[in-house]
Amino acid sequence: MILCAGEALIDLVPEPGGSLRPLAGGAVYNTAVALGRLGTSAAFLWPLSRDGFSDLLLRPLAEAGVDTSACPRTDRPTTLAVVSLAGGEARYFFYDEGSAGRMFVTDDLPPLPSGLQALFIGGISLVPDPCGATVETLAAHAAAQGIPVMLDPNVRPFFVADEAAYRARLDRLLGLAAIVKLSADDCAWLWPGADRETIVRDLTSKGARLVLLTSGAEGALALTPRHRIEAPAVQVTVADTIGAGDTFNAGLLDALSRAGALNRLDDLDEQTLAAALAFATRAAAVTVSRPGADPPWRHELA
């Protein structure tokens, strides 16, 4: 099983005519749904509100077979993200104060499930407290038990109120993570002016065993201490980029899980890594070809 711990929220997406359509979303939530649709045993951990949006969030998880039994339930409101689109690129404005997820505390953490293959974390859940500290504590517990942690910061600078504290948290988490995935925007914010080689050296010196760099239409790059593999982007007509990176993460984890490679990242062979990178890229291409965070089911990638 792969556990995804991080934000679930409602994306309010613009429709023709100026109305807003509510869609289930959140970076970590999207990855959990994508994992389930790909047929991977997956679980999701995040406090869920009892408000009118809860069914909208729970239904896609249930349809994908994702285990939500550990999710705390609360009367606090669901986080809302108003989405604006410019040239197919999504930008977000969040309403999060006092929300169900924002108030996630360490007392809400369940024991890590037995047989856990990996923990996936990232997104805005890492920014504010108490939820950021809670996810960090969970990641530390997993790493201490030898469970590989995958981190995708998915940096949203406009959501960061205390940049120094956030950078310090990411630095600690980068020291715990076995797998790190970064977009070009993430790299530019975290390491201004640094080239790829400098970034990868910094991450591997902290202990990362697999680093993934994605660049949208320019494809993706996977690096380990022994391998460097590139995968071109699959050419599709882009509807929007909502959920693309989240689907990429799920595709990579799914492929590594099926290959039995999550417990042997130090000995990851080139063929397995190349196949996982190609599969993740194909999965992400399906998501960008249709509106919203709508990751593919496994039969769509056969």
Coordinates of C-alpha atoms in Angstrom, one line a residue:
M1 CA 0.0 0.0 0.0
I2 CA 1.0 3.6 -0.7
L3 CA -0.2 6.2 1.8
C4 CA -0.8 9.8 0.5
A5 CA -1.0 12.4 3.3
G6 CA -1.9 15.9 2.4
E7 CA -4.5 18.4 1.3
A8 CA -8.0 17.7 0.0
L9 CA -9.8 20.8 -1.2
I10 CA -12.4 22.1 -3.6
D11 CA -11.1 23.7 -6.8
L12 CA -13.6 26.3 -8.1
V13 CA -12.9 26.2 -11.8
P14 CA -14.1 28.9 -14.2
E15 CA -16.7 27.9 -16.7
P16 CA -17.9 29.7 -19.9
G17 CA -20.1 32.6 -18.9
G18 CA -18.1 33.3 -15.7
S19 CA -19.6 30.7 -13.3
L20 CA -17.4 28.6 -11.1
R21 CA -17.6 24.8 -11.1
P22 CA -16.7 23.0 -7.8
L23 CA -14.3 20.1 -8.4
A24 CA -12.5 17.8 -5.9
G25 CA -8.8 18.6 -5.8
G26 CA -5.6 19.2 -3.9
A27 CA -2.2 18.0 -5.0
V28 CA -1.9 15.0 -2.6
Y29 CA -5.6 14.2 -3.0
N30 CA -5.2 14.1 -6.8
T31 CA -2.2 11.7 -6.5
A32 CA -4.2 9.4 -4.2
V33 CA -7.1 9.3 -6.7
A34 CA -4.7 8.7 -9.6
L35 CA -3.0 5.8 -7.7
G36 CA -6.3 4.2 -7.1
R37 CA -7.4 4.6 -10.8
L38 CA -4.1 2.9 -11.8
G39 CA -4.9 -0.1 -9.7
T40 CA -2.4 0.5 -6.9
S41 CA -3.4 -0.2 -3.3
A42 CA -3.6 3.3 -1.9
A43 CA -4.8 5.1 1.2
F44 CA -5.4 8.7 1.9
L45 CA -4.9 10.6 5.1
W46 CA -6.3 14.1 5.7
P47 CA -9.1 15.6 7.9
L48 CA -12.3 15.8 6.0
S49 CA -15.1 18.2 6.8
R50 CA -18.7 17.2 7.3
D51 CA -19.9 20.2 5.3
G52 CA -21.6 20.0 1.9
F53 CA -18.3 19.4 0.0
S54 CA -17.4 16.1 1.8
D55 CA -19.3 13.8 -0.6
L56 CA -17.7 15.6 -3.5
L57 CA -14.3 14.7 -2.0
L58 CA -15.1 11.2 -0.9
R59 CA -16.8 10.0 -4.0
P60 CA -13.7 9.9 -6.4
L61 CA -11.6 8.3 -3.7
A62 CA -14.2 5.6 -3.2
E63 CA -14.7 5.0 -6.9
A64 CA -10.9 4.6 -7.3
G65 CA -10.8 2.1 -4.3
V66 CA -8.7 4.4 -2.1
D67 CA -8.9 3.6 1.6
T68 CA -10.1 6.7 3.6
S69 CA -10.8 4.9 6.9
A70 CA -8.0 6.9 8.7
C71 CA -9.3 10.3 7.7
P72 CA -10.4 12.3 10.8
R73 CA -13.9 13.9 10.4
T74 CA -14.5 17.5 11.6
D75 CA -17.1 20.3 11.4
R76 CA -14.5 22.8 10.2
P77 CA -14.9 24.0 6.6
T78 CA -13.3 22.5 3.5
T79 CA -10.5 24.5 2.0
L80 CA -11.5 26.3 -1.2
A81 CA -9.2 27.2 -4.1
V82 CA -10.4 29.6 -6.8
V83 CA -8.7 28.7 -10.1
S84 CA -7.8 31.1 -12.9
L85 CA -6.5 29.9 -16.2
A86 CA -4.1 31.8 -18.5
G87 CA -2.9 30.0 -21.6
G88 CA -3.9 26.7 -20.1
E89 CA -1.8 27.3 -17.0
A90 CA -3.6 27.1 -13.7
R91 CA -3.2 29.7 -10.9
Y92 CA -4.8 29.3 -7.5
F93 CA -6.2 31.6 -4.7
F94 CA -6.9 29.8 -1.4
Y95 CA -9.5 30.2 1.3
D96 CA -8.0 28.1 4.1
E97 CA -8.1 29.9 7.5
G98 CA -9.4 27.5 10.2
S99 CA -10.2 24.8 7.6
A100 CA -10.5 21.1 8.3
G101 CA -7.1 20.3 6.9
R102 CA -5.3 23.4 8.2
M103 CA -6.1 22.3 11.8
F104 CA -4.7 18.7 11.3
V105 CA -2.7 18.0 14.5
T106 CA -0.3 15.2 15.6
D107 CA -3.0 13.7 17.9
D108 CA -4.9 12.9 14.6
L109 CA -2.1 10.7 13.3
P110 CA -2.9 7.0 13.2
P111 CA -0.2 4.3 13.4
L112 CA 1.4 3.7 10.0
P113 CA -0.3 0.7 8.4
S114 CA 1.6 -2.6 8.2
G115 CA 3.1 -3.4 4.8
L116 CA 3.3 0.2 3.8
Q117 CA 5.5 0.5 0.6
A118 CA 5.8 4.3 0.5
L119 CA 4.5 7.6 1.9
F120 CA 3.7 10.4 -0.4
I121 CA 3.6 14.0 0.8
G122 CA 3.7 17.5 -0.6
G123 CA 1.7 20.5 -1.7
I124 CA 0.3 23.3 0.4
S125 CA -0.2 20.9 3.3
L126 CA 3.4 21.5 4.1
V127 CA 3.2 25.3 4.4
P128 CA 1.1 26.4 7.4
D129 CA 0.8 25.0 11.0
P130 CA -0.4 22.9 12.6
C131 CA -0.9 20.8 9.5
G132 CA 2.6 21.3 8.2
A133 CA 4.2 20.1 11.4
T134 CA 1.8 17.1 11.5
V135 CA 2.8 16.0 8.0
E136 CA 6.5 16.5 8.9
T137 CA 6.1 14.4 12.0
L138 CA 4.4 11.6 9.9
A139 CA 7.3 11.7 7.4
A140 CA 9.9 11.5 10.2
H141 CA 8.1 8.4 11.6
A142 CA 8.0 6.7 8.2
A143 CA 11.6 7.4 7.4
A144 CA 12.7 6.1 10.8
Q145 CA 10.9 2.9 10.0
G146 CA 12.7 2.5 6.7
I147 CA 9.6 3.4 4.6
P148 CA 10.6 5.5 1.6
V149 CA 9.1 9.0 1.5
M150 CA 8.3 10.7 -1.8
L151 CA 8.2 14.5 -1.6
D152 CA 6.7 16.9 -4.2
P153 CA 6.9 20.4 -2.7
N154 CA 4.6 21.8 -5.5
V155 CA 5.6 25.3 -4.3
R156 CA 2.8 27.9 -4.3
P157 CA 4.8 31.1 -3.4
F158 CA 1.6 33.2 -2.9
F159 CA 0.4 30.8 -0.2
V160 CA 3.6 31.1 1.8
A161 CA 3.3 33.7 4.6
D162 CA 6.6 32.8 6.5
E163 CA 9.1 32.0 3.8
A164 CA 12.0 31.3 6.2
A165 CA 9.9 28.8 8.2
Y166 CA 8.7 27.1 5.0
R167 CA 12.2 26.9 3.5
A168 CA 13.5 25.4 6.8
R169 CA 10.7 22.8 6.8
L170 CA 11.4 21.8 3.2
D171 CA 15.1 21.5 4.0
R172 CA 14.3 19.1 6.8
L173 CA 11.9 17.1 4.6
L174 CA 14.4 17.0 1.8
G175 CA 16.7 15.3 4.3
L176 CA 14.1 12.6 5.0
A177 CA 12.9 12.0 1.4
A178 CA 14.1 9.1 -0.7
I179 CA 12.4 10.3 -3.8
V180 CA 12.1 14.0 -4.7
K181 CA 10.1 15.4 -7.6
L182 CA 10.5 19.0 -8.6
S183 CA 9.0 21.1 -11.4
A184 CA 10.9 23.8 -13.2
D185 CA 9.0 26.4 -11.1
D186 CA 9.9 24.6 -7.9
C187 CA 13.6 24.6 -8.8
A188 CA 13.6 28.3 -9.7
W189 CA 12.0 29.3 -6.3
L190 CA 14.0 26.9 -4.1
W191 CA 17.4 27.4 -5.9
P192 CA 17.3 30.7 -7.8
G193 CA 19.8 30.7 -10.7
A194 CA 21.1 27.2 -9.9
D195 CA 21.5 24.6 -12.8
R196 CA 20.1 21.1 -12.7
E197 CA 23.4 19.5 -11.8
T198 CA 23.9 21.7 -8.7
I199 CA 20.3 21.0 -7.6
V200 CA 20.7 17.3 -7.9
R201 CA 24.0 17.2 -6.1
D202 CA 22.5 19.2 -3.2
L203 CA 19.6 16.7 -3.0
T204 CA 21.6 13.6 -3.2
S205 CA 24.0 14.9 -0.6
K206 CA 20.9 15.2 1.7
G207 CA 20.1 11.5 1.0
A208 CA 17.7 11.5 -1.9
R209 CA 18.1 8.3 -4.0
L210 CA 15.9 9.3 -6.9
V211 CA 15.4 12.9 -8.1
L212 CA 12.8 13.7 -10.8
L213 CA 12.8 17.1 -12.6
T214 CA 9.7 17.9 -14.8
S215 CA 9.5 20.6 -17.4
G216 CA 6.1 20.4 -18.9
A217 CA 6.3 20.2 -22.7
E218 CA 10.0 19.6 -22.4
G219 CA 9.6 16.3 -20.7
A220 CA 11.1 14.8 -17.5
L221 CA 14.5 13.8 -16.2
A222 CA 15.2 11.1 -13.6
L223 CA 18.5 11.0 -11.8
T224 CA 20.1 8.6 -9.3
P225 CA 23.7 8.4 -8.1
R226 CA 24.2 5.9 -11.0
H227 CA 21.6 6.8 -13.7
R228 CA 20.4 9.8 -15.8
I229 CA 17.3 9.1 -17.9
E230 CA 15.2 11.5 -19.9
A231 CA 11.7 11.0 -21.2
P232 CA 10.1 13.4 -23.8
A233 CA 6.7 14.8 -23.1
V234 CA 3.9 12.9 -24.9
Q235 CA 2.4 15.3 -27.5
V236 CA -1.3 16.0 -26.8
T237 CA -3.7 18.9 -27.2
V238 CA -3.6 20.6 -23.8
A239 CA -6.9 21.4 -22.1
D240 CA -5.2 22.6 -18.9
T241 CA -2.4 21.5 -16.6
I242 CA -4.5 20.9 -13.5
G243 CA -3.3 17.7 -11.8
A244 CA -0.6 16.9 -14.3
G245 CA 2.3 16.7 -11.8
D246 CA 0.1 14.9 -9.4
T247 CA -0.7 12.2 -12.0
F248 CA 3.0 12.0 -12.9
N249 CA 3.8 11.2 -9.2
A250 CA 1.1 8.5 -9.1
G251 CA 2.4 7.0 -12.4
L252 CA 5.9 6.8 -11.1
L253 CA 4.9 5.3 -7.8
D254 CA 2.6 2.8 -9.4
A255 CA 5.3 1.6 -11.8
L256 CA 8.0 1.3 -9.2
S257 CA 5.6 -0.5 -6.9
R258 CA 4.7 -3.0 -9.6
A259 CA 8.3 -3.6 -10.3
G260 CA 9.1 -4.2 -6.6
A261 CA 11.5 -1.4 -6.7
L262 CA 10.3 0.8 -3.9
N263 CA 12.2 -1.3 -1.4
R264 CA 15.4 -1.3 -3.4
L265 CA 15.9 2.3 -4.5
D266 CA 19.6 2.1 -3.9
D267 CA 19.8 -0.7 -6.5
L268 CA 17.4 0.7 -9.0
D269 CA 18.3 -0.5 -12.5
E270 CA 18.2 1.7 -15.6
Q271 CA 15.5 -0.4 -17.4
T272 CA 13.1 -0.2 -14.4
L273 CA 13.6 3.5 -14.0
A274 CA 13.2 4.3 -17.7
A275 CA 10.0 2.3 -17.8
A276 CA 8.6 4.1 -14.7
L277 CA 9.5 7.5 -16.1
A278 CA 7.9 6.8 -19.4
F279 CA 4.7 5.5 -17.7
A280 CA 4.5 8.5 -15.5
T281 CA 4.9 10.8 -18.5
R282 CA 2.1 9.0 -20.4
A283 CA -0.2 9.1 -17.5
A284 CA 0.3 12.9 -17.0
A285 CA -0.3 13.4 -20.8
V286 CA -3.8 12.0 -20.4
T287 CA -4.6 14.4 -17.6
V288 CA -3.5 17.5 -19.4
S289 CA -5.6 16.4 -22.4
R290 CA -8.8 16.9 -20.5
P291 CA -10.2 19.6 -18.2
G292 CA -9.5 19.6 -14.5
A293 CA -7.7 17.0 -12.5
D294 CA -9.0 13.9 -14.2
P295 CA -6.3 11.2 -14.1
P296 CA -6.5 8.1 -16.3
W297 CA -7.8 4.7 -15.3
R298 CA -5.4 1.9 -16.0
H299 CA -7.2 0.6 -19.0
E300 CA -6.7 4.0 -20.7
L301 CA -2.9 3.4 -20.7
A302 CA -3.0 -0.2 -21.9

